Amino acid sequence: MAGLIRRSDIDEVRSRTNLADIVGDYVALKSAGVGSMKGLCPFHDERSPSFHVRPQVGFYHCFGCGEGGDVYSFLQKMDHVTFQEAVERLAARIGYTLHYEDGGQAADQGNRSRLLAANAAAEQFFRAQLSTPEAEPARRFLGERGFDAAAAERFSIGYAPNAYDVVGAHLRGLGFTAEEILAAGLQGQGDRGPYDRFRGRLIWPIKDVTGQTLGFGARKLLETDQGPKYLNTPETPVYSKSKVLYGLDLAKRDIARGKQVVVVEGYTDVMACHLAGITTAVATCGTAFGSDHITIIRRVMGDVDNRDSHGLGEVVFTFDPDEAGQKAASRAFADEHRFAAQTFVAVAPDGLDPCDLRLQRGDDAVRLLIQSRKPMYEFMVRRQLDSFDLETVEGRVAAVRATAPIVAGIRDEALAIGYTRTLAGWIGIDPAEVTAAVRAARRAAPPSRRGAASAPGAGPAAPGGGAASIPPGDAAAAQVDAPVPTIGIAQLPNDPVTRLERELLMALLQHPDLIERSVAERSLHTAFGQPALATVRDAMLAAIDSYGSADWARRVTAEAPGAFEPLVTQLAIAPLPMRAGFEAEYCRGVTTSLIERDLLRRKTELLGALQRTDAEAEPDRHRALQRELVELEAERRRVRGD
């Protein structure tokens, strides 16, 4: 019988291990004061962080659920390993040689470590097979999709030989038992005995957040293969498809750092995104995106709850435009309320997935796909509007009833108000009617699923369920609702794009004498990404005839919706980040930056249109696009003063 690990070694490994590094593999941690860090608890679902870690002391504790302990207990609870396995794993991590009471090797106290070891050995075997002559179809498959040998190495891709028992025989030769190989899902039990589950297929290892291989995904290559196109490891003691995301081990650092995750639909899409520079891409493994995936993402991203969800992070979904993709979009939208982060949808042109998009149009196109993402709410609203004939009164009324519950589910007050106004414009109907429909939908929704009008302390909002009707006279009844919360600068996000838009409005309100009206109008006609600031921008355009007059700011305030009046006032009096004596230079710089950003957006759109236009089949359109590009470049030079 193997002996116990020496107590002195246990203490030494613990002292040499940084608890924050270990916990950080599972949870995004932030500083919480001197010597303390905090994040979302991995042991229970929470929206505000109550899980604290003190690396110097070596202990963690959750003030929400009461879980606590040291680095060993953390691994035991997270990965379901024994105490001895936790010590051995950490010792291997720091390269420390353990000693045992009787001088022997450690005995396995469970089969988890053996199953992980079998998967690791199988991964190495599959990777080695990718360079063999038999694997030529696998290499051709990768090459046809734009992946070279370096990409295969980066993602640990391999090949499973088209044989009945070659993997099993290899693992048995390494000392693994037939039972362990079956339990790991690497073989199945047939009439003639165990058989390799993956045969003649391209192999992707599926890893947990720490990089341990839990299972595999395999793609069919041979016409003689009668199995499904993709085949995954079955449920095992170490692999559960609903609790793992492909690529998370590679993406976790950038997800935590950039507060963004991109959810794609396949292994090759993850590869294409990462190679194109979108290193926050992950994918589900043979199952729909669900609640367990949301929990994993929120913990890694540090997605905490806040009354102002802006700036906390982004979750970007990519969907195919086919029926399956639309169903996936609906499922994702149903769970949108579980994120504190903002959710977006990115749909590639011509229905291409990220892999095909990269293959046909290059890395820049993949990056542009994610950059051009649309808010999830906008995507769902537009999808609903496509179902109605907005040229008829009946169609417009039905469209309002179908989309009002969606807008009613928006948690962010500024977004809800902005979308109400925008929806009225899209449909071509009086904003008051849309406002009434949204309020009716909000009242009809269960209290825990209401959006912007939720009472303080209510749970996170979600989209309303059924279509809202507008009873006769309801517009008047809507006036007795509780006052709409006001918007202020403190509620705005602090990202660079929002800061630039905010400072432009501040400059125009405070220094109209330093900015010509033509320049002011040109800068206000650019696209704004922050809804609350876009609403103020609209009010400024409505009052532009008063630009530069003594009552300029007051007129803008009068044009703004009531909830936005405090925001206009604050923008008009808040100090600008500029040095005394450089006001003119600052105002010129901020307006130029906004206009140049808009020109760049238009240039990108024109270049895309030009690329899609056949010069021989559509010569007039091709020349017109070229002229627009020349004029755009001339405008850019004028703006920059070149």
XYZ file of C-alpha atoms in Angstrom:
642
model
C 0.000 0.000 0.000
C 1.409 3.409 -0.995
C 2.204 5.802 1.798
C 0.877 9.218 2.616
C 2.463 12.418 1.386
C 4.734 13.923 4.001
C 3.171 16.748 5.964
C 6.214 18.948 5.348
C 5.734 18.546 1.570
C 2.045 19.400 1.820
C 2.917 22.598 3.678
C 5.734 23.431 1.249
C 3.567 23.056 -1.845
C 0.858 25.172 -0.247
C 3.319 27.919 0.651
C 4.795 27.976 -2.854
C 1.414 28.180 -4.580
C -0.291 31.512 -5.180
C -3.942 30.947 -4.349
C -5.025 33.792 -6.629
C -3.369 32.082 -9.611
C -5.279 28.871 -8.985
C -8.621 30.554 -8.332
C -7.982 32.835 -11.319
C -8.180 29.816 -13.618
C -11.854 29.557 -12.712
C -12.920 33.037 -11.602
C -12.059 36.549 -12.794
C -10.650 38.328 -9.753
C -10.335 42.049 -9.094
C -8.589 43.978 -6.381
C -10.772 44.562 -3.333
C -8.349 46.561 -1.237
C -4.921 45.937 0.196
C -4.084 42.240 0.004
C -7.616 41.218 -0.986
C -9.266 40.186 -4.245
C -12.849 39.340 -5.113
C -14.989 37.839 -7.849
C -18.169 35.898 -8.518
C -18.413 32.825 -6.333
C -17.798 29.566 -8.237
C -19.838 27.598 -5.717
C -23.179 29.364 -6.117
C -24.835 31.575 -8.711
C -24.635 35.248 -7.824
C -24.773 38.571 -9.650
C -22.681 40.695 -7.278
C -19.256 39.451 -6.129
C -19.086 38.156 -2.573
C -16.228 35.665 -3.076
C -13.032 37.035 -1.490
C -9.467 35.726 -1.793
C -6.460 36.749 0.313
C -3.388 35.307 -1.447
C -0.922 36.263 1.299
C -2.975 34.488 3.928
C -3.782 31.587 1.583
C -7.508 31.453 2.242
C -10.720 32.200 0.363
C -14.222 32.789 1.672
C -17.614 33.526 0.140
C -19.769 35.818 2.248
C -22.768 34.718 0.216
C -22.781 30.944 0.612
C -20.164 30.485 3.329
C -17.738 28.295 1.347
C -14.118 28.741 2.417
C -10.772 27.031 2.752
C -7.300 26.865 1.257
C -5.948 26.027 -2.183
C -6.348 22.288 -1.663
C -9.986 22.459 -0.612
C -10.656 24.775 -3.561
C -9.395 22.203 -6.062
C -11.172 19.390 -4.254
C -14.508 21.196 -4.514
C -14.035 22.560 -8.039
C -12.615 19.471 -9.757
C -13.926 16.734 -7.429
C -10.471 15.343 -6.704
C -9.178 13.821 -3.497
C -6.925 15.728 -1.138
C -3.932 13.694 -2.291
C -4.721 14.347 -5.947
C -4.964 18.082 -5.254
C -1.542 18.088 -3.618
C -0.016 16.061 -6.458
C -1.526 18.330 -9.117
C -0.153 21.472 -7.494
C 3.229 19.866 -6.914
C 3.419 19.005 -10.614
C 2.411 22.565 -11.478
C 5.371 24.079 -9.588
C 7.786 21.231 -10.360
C 8.118 20.060 -6.775
C 9.058 16.423 -6.019
C 6.852 14.892 -3.363
C 8.014 12.376 -0.767
C 5.846 9.672 0.802
C 5.965 8.138 4.262
C 7.061 4.711 2.994
C 9.017 6.025 0.034
C 6.480 4.734 -2.478
C 4.321 6.343 -5.156
C 0.967 7.854 -4.447
C -2.019 5.627 -4.964
C -4.998 6.913 -6.930
C -7.888 7.604 -4.591
C -10.381 7.902 -7.437
C -10.582 7.408 -11.188
C -10.835 11.058 -12.243
C -7.091 11.515 -12.515
C -6.813 8.259 -14.468
C -9.497 9.347 -16.933
C -7.796 12.706 -17.414
C -4.498 10.940 -17.935
C -6.081 8.617 -20.512
C -7.492 11.614 -22.381
C -4.116 13.352 -22.298
C -2.412 10.249 -23.677
C -5.059 9.879 -26.386
C -4.592 13.524 -27.372
C -0.864 13.006 -27.841
C -1.548 9.897 -29.910
C -4.077 11.677 -32.147
C -1.737 14.629 -32.692
C 1.099 12.333 -33.715
C -1.172 10.576 -36.229
C -1.965 13.830 -38.061
C 1.421 13.713 -39.825
C 1.029 10.137 -41.086
C 0.190 9.293 -44.728
C -3.222 7.947 -43.694
C -4.176 11.377 -42.315
C -3.935 13.098 -45.718
C -7.756 13.633 -45.864
C -7.568 15.357 -42.481
C -4.751 17.650 -43.594
C -6.621 18.382 -46.834
C -9.772 19.242 -44.856
C -7.811 21.715 -42.750
C -6.040 23.204 -45.747
C -9.273 23.738 -47.655
C -10.513 25.763 -44.698
C -7.431 27.923 -44.452
C -5.667 26.161 -41.571
C -1.989 25.246 -41.876
C 0.246 23.032 -39.760
C 0.909 25.864 -37.306
C -2.840 26.286 -36.744
C -3.238 22.549 -36.186
C -0.433 22.675 -33.621
C -1.904 25.730 -31.887
C -5.262 24.009 -31.377
C -3.776 20.542 -30.685
C -5.662 18.984 -33.603
C -5.130 15.324 -34.369
C -6.331 12.398 -36.442
C -7.947 9.128 -35.353
C -6.812 6.196 -37.541
C -9.550 4.288 -39.335
C -9.041 1.104 -37.333
C -11.101 -0.929 -34.881
C -8.843 -0.975 -31.811
C -5.686 1.043 -32.472
C -6.374 3.730 -29.837
C -7.426 1.198 -27.225
C -4.365 -0.943 -27.887
C -2.105 2.101 -27.592
C -3.599 3.119 -24.250
C -3.533 -0.409 -22.850
C 0.129 -0.473 -23.762
C 0.601 2.590 -21.566
C -0.956 0.809 -18.597
C -4.569 1.956 -18.790
C -7.193 -0.685 -18.162
C -10.020 -1.511 -20.538
C -12.466 -0.189 -17.924
C -10.675 3.158 -17.715
C -10.617 3.546 -21.494
C -14.344 2.804 -21.686
C -15.097 5.143 -18.794
C -13.199 7.962 -20.546
C -15.434 7.532 -23.603
C -12.500 6.697 -25.876
C -13.933 3.281 -26.687
C -17.357 1.691 -26.841
C -18.363 -1.870 -26.067
C -19.269 -3.948 -29.126
C -20.171 -7.560 -29.781
C -16.540 -8.301 -30.643
C -15.225 -6.394 -27.662
C -14.180 -2.770 -27.149
C -13.893 -0.593 -30.286
C -12.422 2.854 -30.860
C -15.151 5.495 -30.717
C -13.336 7.800 -33.162
C -12.191 6.213 -36.420
C -10.991 7.959 -39.576
C -11.851 11.397 -38.181
C -10.288 14.782 -37.543
C -9.952 15.302 -33.784
C -10.259 18.408 -31.601
C -9.421 18.023 -27.895
C -12.012 19.647 -25.631
C -10.398 21.134 -22.543
C -11.540 22.713 -19.326
C -10.613 26.215 -18.265
C -7.292 24.964 -16.833
C -6.274 23.221 -20.057
C -6.945 19.628 -18.995
C -8.352 17.483 -21.803
C -11.835 16.236 -20.845
C -12.985 14.780 -24.159
C -12.887 15.134 -27.937
C -14.876 16.375 -30.893
C -14.449 14.471 -34.161
C -15.365 15.418 -37.735
C -16.257 12.840 -40.383
C -13.844 12.693 -43.334
C -14.583 9.458 -45.196
C -17.612 8.697 -47.343
C -17.669 5.194 -45.896
C -18.244 6.641 -42.420
C -21.946 6.150 -41.660
C -21.833 8.157 -38.449
C -22.884 11.786 -37.853
C -20.834 14.641 -39.300
C -19.627 15.538 -35.792
C -19.213 13.036 -32.981
C -18.321 14.043 -29.424
C -17.195 12.177 -26.353
C -20.269 10.895 -24.466
C -21.034 12.021 -20.936
C -18.313 10.747 -18.601
C -17.221 11.420 -15.004
C -14.962 14.199 -16.353
C -16.869 15.418 -19.447
C -20.304 17.047 -19.514
C -21.104 18.805 -22.790
C -23.401 21.335 -21.121
C -20.615 22.488 -18.792
C -17.726 22.988 -21.186
C -16.921 25.502 -23.916
C -14.459 24.729 -26.663
C -11.586 27.212 -26.754
C -12.172 28.608 -23.263
C -8.726 27.494 -22.110
C -7.180 29.629 -24.863
C -9.613 32.534 -24.555
C -10.025 32.912 -20.784
C -7.258 35.463 -20.224
C -8.422 37.787 -22.994
C -12.062 37.338 -21.957
C -11.233 38.418 -18.409
C -8.975 41.242 -19.603
C -11.196 42.631 -22.365
C -14.587 41.823 -20.790
C -15.788 40.341 -24.050
C -16.676 36.843 -25.198
C -17.668 35.807 -28.714
C -19.873 32.709 -28.917
C -19.641 30.921 -32.278
C -21.176 27.671 -33.481
C -18.299 25.323 -34.296
C -14.693 24.288 -33.729
C -13.461 25.710 -37.042
C -15.248 28.998 -36.284
C -13.315 29.266 -33.021
C -10.074 28.608 -34.898
C -10.881 31.182 -37.584
C -11.711 33.844 -35.011
C -8.575 33.280 -32.952
C -6.340 33.303 -36.033
C -8.011 36.532 -37.173
C -7.295 38.178 -33.824
C -10.663 37.573 -32.110
C -9.061 35.650 -29.260
C -12.176 35.656 -27.072
C -14.112 33.168 -29.232
C -15.582 29.974 -27.758
C -18.136 27.400 -28.903
C -20.483 24.863 -27.387
C -19.754 21.184 -27.929
C -22.652 19.367 -29.555
C -25.356 21.079 -27.529
C -27.290 24.349 -27.431
C -25.953 27.326 -25.492
C -27.534 27.086 -22.050
C -27.598 28.209 -18.443
C -24.468 26.303 -17.414
C -22.520 27.974 -20.217
C -23.770 31.364 -19.025
C -22.560 30.630 -15.502
C -19.105 29.682 -16.796
C -18.802 32.793 -18.953
C -19.969 35.141 -16.220
C -17.422 33.806 -13.765
C -14.536 34.009 -16.210
C -15.546 37.466 -17.438
C -16.364 38.829 -13.981
C -19.854 39.749 -15.167
C -21.238 41.440 -12.062
C -24.657 42.994 -11.701
C -25.097 46.747 -11.704
C -27.963 49.164 -12.284
C -26.041 50.461 -15.298
C -25.080 47.403 -17.299
C -23.081 49.432 -19.815
C -19.332 48.962 -19.772
C -19.454 45.749 -17.740
C -18.749 43.544 -20.731
C -20.011 42.214 -24.017
C -21.337 38.832 -25.054
C -21.411 38.570 -28.845
C -23.316 35.713 -30.490
C -22.801 34.703 -34.118
C -25.672 32.888 -35.779
C -26.284 31.361 -39.181
C -29.227 32.970 -41.008
C -30.929 29.612 -41.568
C -33.807 28.250 -39.483
C -31.491 26.520 -37.015
C -29.582 29.754 -36.522
C -32.796 31.681 -35.915
C -33.861 29.157 -33.279
C -30.453 29.483 -31.637
C -30.893 33.258 -31.609
C -34.289 32.909 -29.921
C -32.839 30.617 -27.249
C -29.977 33.026 -26.580
C -32.401 35.947 -26.356
C -34.531 34.067 -23.838
C -31.482 33.870 -21.543
C -30.259 37.425 -22.222
C -31.502 38.640 -18.853
C -29.075 36.325 -17.052
C -26.146 38.485 -18.157
C -25.313 41.799 -16.546
C -23.169 42.407 -19.633
C -24.639 43.712 -22.864
C -25.516 41.095 -25.459
C -24.939 41.481 -29.187
C -25.517 39.562 -32.403
C -23.133 39.421 -35.358
C -24.407 37.972 -38.633
C -21.922 37.731 -41.478
C -22.827 38.880 -45.003
C -24.235 36.217 -47.332
C -24.834 33.944 -44.337
C -21.171 32.941 -44.042
C -19.932 31.520 -40.760
C -16.630 32.924 -39.387
C -14.603 30.078 -40.911
C -15.987 30.556 -44.435
C -15.860 34.331 -44.043
C -12.149 34.195 -43.225
C -11.514 31.790 -46.076
C -13.304 33.924 -48.665
C -12.571 37.455 -47.465
C -9.666 37.283 -45.047
C -8.952 38.060 -41.404
C -10.101 41.677 -41.682
C -13.595 40.517 -42.598
C -13.815 38.408 -39.428
C -12.706 41.322 -37.294
C -15.184 43.614 -39.046
C -17.962 41.072 -38.403
C -17.460 41.353 -34.656
C -16.931 45.118 -34.785
C -20.220 45.555 -36.669
C -22.218 43.596 -34.100
C -25.740 44.782 -33.333
C -27.358 44.848 -29.897
C -29.368 41.700 -29.224
C -32.522 43.751 -28.681
C -32.141 45.529 -32.009
C -31.569 42.217 -33.761
C -34.699 40.674 -32.255
C -36.826 43.750 -32.923
C -35.762 43.903 -36.564
C -36.347 40.177 -36.911
C -39.916 40.649 -35.673
C -40.507 43.645 -37.954
C -39.515 41.572 -40.978
C -42.671 39.520 -40.393
C -45.061 42.421 -40.955
C -46.151 44.602 -43.848
C -45.398 48.059 -42.499
C -47.064 49.679 -45.492
C -50.487 48.881 -44.016
C -52.147 50.149 -40.855
C -52.862 46.582 -39.767
C -49.239 45.599 -40.266
C -47.945 48.544 -38.243
C -50.331 47.889 -35.354
C -49.397 44.197 -35.299
C -45.703 45.121 -35.419
C -46.072 47.376 -32.374
C -47.837 44.620 -30.449
C -45.158 42.071 -31.353
C -42.147 44.244 -30.559
C -43.366 46.143 -27.484
C -42.688 43.183 -25.125
C -39.109 43.031 -26.404
C -38.467 46.693 -25.648
C -40.295 46.330 -22.332
C -37.715 43.767 -21.253
C -34.739 46.113 -21.597
C -33.191 46.682 -18.167
C -31.238 49.840 -18.951
C -33.515 52.888 -18.704
C -31.665 54.891 -21.345
C -31.732 51.981 -23.766
C -35.425 51.366 -23.190
C -36.331 54.984 -23.875
C -34.013 55.157 -26.865
C -35.385 51.966 -28.387
C -38.946 53.167 -27.896
C -38.201 56.279 -29.949
C -36.238 54.319 -32.537
C -38.935 51.653 -32.855
C -41.506 54.347 -33.565
C -39.313 55.593 -36.397
C -38.768 52.126 -37.856
C -42.482 51.365 -37.886
C -43.578 54.860 -38.863
C -45.953 55.445 -35.979
C -46.435 58.079 -33.273
C -43.849 57.571 -30.469
C -46.615 58.049 -27.887
C -48.396 54.943 -29.182
C -45.223 52.879 -28.937
C -44.558 54.221 -25.433
C -48.035 53.204 -24.360
C -47.606 49.728 -25.843
C -44.267 49.253 -24.092
C -45.728 50.321 -20.761
C -48.676 47.981 -21.222
C -46.323 45.110 -22.028
C -44.240 45.910 -18.965
C -47.287 45.868 -16.711
C -48.422 42.557 -18.215
C -45.066 40.895 -17.558
C -44.382 39.072 -14.263
C -42.646 41.387 -11.733
C -39.373 39.453 -11.930
C -39.285 39.783 -15.720
C -39.914 43.501 -16.135
C -37.345 45.758 -17.678
C -36.636 49.431 -17.199
C -39.627 49.988 -14.921
C -38.706 47.239 -12.452
C -39.044 48.245 -8.840
C -35.809 48.739 -6.888
C -34.493 45.433 -5.696
C -36.362 43.406 -8.295
C -34.591 40.576 -10.028
C -32.956 40.921 -13.441
C -35.324 41.725 -16.267
C -36.088 39.560 -19.237
C -38.128 40.003 -22.397
C -41.870 39.868 -21.922
C -43.703 36.776 -23.005
C -46.788 37.444 -25.135
C -47.661 40.245 -27.520
C -48.991 43.373 -25.868
C -52.247 44.904 -26.967
C -53.138 48.590 -26.668
C -56.611 48.885 -25.164
C -58.675 51.940 -26.135
C -57.697 54.935 -24.067
C -54.585 53.226 -22.735
C -52.373 56.110 -23.859
C -54.063 58.255 -21.225
C -53.929 55.533 -18.614
C -50.224 55.160 -19.221
C -49.678 58.655 -17.844
C -50.360 57.453 -14.310
C -47.337 55.126 -14.390
C -44.449 55.880 -12.062
C -42.137 58.647 -13.331
C -39.441 57.462 -15.727
C -36.017 57.602 -14.006
C -33.781 60.422 -15.195
C -30.433 59.956 -16.910
C -27.155 61.550 -15.824
C -23.462 61.534 -16.718
C -22.689 59.187 -13.839
C -24.862 56.527 -15.450
C -22.927 56.586 -18.730
C -20.259 53.980 -19.418
C -16.644 55.109 -19.434
C -15.312 53.384 -22.527
C -13.298 55.411 -25.111
C -16.122 55.598 -27.666
C -18.636 56.905 -25.137
C -16.107 59.398 -23.757
C -15.491 60.801 -27.246
C -19.214 61.170 -27.970
C -19.845 62.696 -24.537
C -17.021 65.220 -24.890
C -18.212 66.263 -28.357
C -21.645 67.139 -26.974
C -20.043 68.949 -24.043
C -17.842 70.978 -26.409
C -20.770 71.922 -28.640
C -22.947 72.935 -25.695
C -20.227 74.853 -23.872
C -18.156 76.355 -26.705
C -20.342 76.985 -29.764
C -18.233 80.117 -30.318
C -15.187 77.955 -31.066
C -16.904 75.525 -33.452
C -18.473 76.677 -36.699
C -22.090 75.689 -37.178
C -21.316 73.712 -40.363
C -18.723 71.673 -38.471
C -21.096 71.232 -35.550
C -23.870 69.940 -37.808
C -21.480 67.625 -39.619
C -20.261 66.127 -36.330
C -23.817 65.731 -35.008
C -24.828 63.810 -38.123
C -22.314 61.055 -37.332
C -23.461 57.708 -35.938
C -23.567 57.570 -32.133
C -23.167 54.246 -30.351
C -24.376 55.306 -26.887
C -28.217 55.512 -26.892
C -28.572 58.193 -24.211
C -26.040 60.453 -25.921
C -27.698 59.760 -29.279
C -30.959 61.055 -27.815
C -29.241 64.271 -26.709
C -27.649 64.508 -30.146
C -31.127 64.337 -31.698
C -32.303 67.125 -29.405
C -29.338 69.277 -30.456
C -30.131 68.764 -34.117
C -33.750 69.680 -33.448
C -32.588 72.938 -31.833
C -29.755 73.652 -34.280
C -31.310 76.937 -35.414
C -30.422 78.297 -31.970
C -26.798 77.152 -32.209
C -24.470 79.795 -30.793
C -27.263 81.898 -29.287
C -27.595 82.768 -25.627
C -30.366 80.205 -25.114
C -28.702 77.373 -27.119
C -28.404 74.986 -24.173
C -31.887 75.814 -22.916
C -33.392 75.080 -26.333
C -31.616 71.728 -26.436
C -32.981 70.947 -22.982
C -36.484 71.809 -24.136
C -36.148 69.467 -27.140
C -34.866 66.554 -25.062
C -37.276 64.023 -23.466
C -37.972 64.775 -19.825
C -35.791 61.959 -18.515
C -32.804 63.387 -20.411
C -33.044 66.999 -19.260
C -30.610 66.474 -16.342
C -28.130 64.891 -18.738
C -28.225 67.917 -21.047
C -27.689 70.228 -18.060
C -24.757 68.195 -16.792
C -23.160 68.082 -20.239
C -23.466 71.844 -20.423
C -21.716 72.538 -17.101
C -19.350 69.598 -16.476
C -15.626 70.460 -16.889
C -13.957 69.330 -20.089
C -10.609 67.495 -19.873
C -8.559 70.258 -21.466
C -5.900 72.719 -20.370
C -6.592 76.425 -20.104
C -5.601 78.232 -23.244
C -6.092 75.201 -25.483
C -9.864 75.274 -25.781
C -9.878 75.865 -29.557
C -7.401 73.065 -30.224
C -9.388 70.696 -28.032
C -12.724 71.499 -29.695
C -11.190 71.100 -33.133
C -9.667 67.783 -32.136
C -12.841 66.252 -30.716
C -15.017 67.279 -33.683
C -12.390 66.077 -36.141
C -12.152 62.722 -34.381
C -15.911 62.124 -34.567
C -16.116 63.127 -38.223
C -13.088 61.010 -39.168
C -14.612 58.033 -37.368
C -17.778 58.452 -39.402
C -15.830 58.842 -42.646
C -13.931 55.652 -41.884
C -17.213 53.815 -41.328
C -18.582 55.089 -44.636
C -15.348 54.187 -46.407
C -15.559 50.636 -45.091
C -19.148 50.364 -46.337
C -18.224 51.733 -49.782
C -15.227 49.437 -50.122
C -17.432 46.481 -49.258
C -20.027 47.556 -51.817
C -17.294 48.061 -54.419
C -15.909 44.610 -53.758
C -19.360 43.080 -54.265
C -19.954 44.982 -57.524
C -18.968 43.450 -60.847
C -17.299 46.208 -62.900
C -18.314 44.578 -66.192
C -21.892 43.722 -65.248
C -22.606 47.004 -63.401
C -20.200 49.608 -64.837
C -22.288 52.640 -63.824
C -22.632 51.527 -60.217
C -18.945 50.621 -60.097
C -17.921 54.094 -61.319
C -20.366 55.774 -58.943
C -18.882 53.929 -55.978
C -15.388 54.897 -57.057
C -16.426 58.553 -57.306
C -17.926 58.405 -53.812
C -14.668 56.997 -52.464
C -12.692 59.801 -54.113
C -15.090 62.409 -52.689
C -14.888 60.750 -49.283
C -11.100 60.924 -49.320
C -11.249 64.585 -50.345
C -13.586 65.295 -47.418
C -11.262 63.485 -45.060
C -8.372 65.673 -46.205
C -10.444 68.809 -45.718
C -11.413 67.747 -42.220
C -7.792 67.065 -41.290
C -6.634 70.267 -42.947
C -4.262 68.424 -45.322
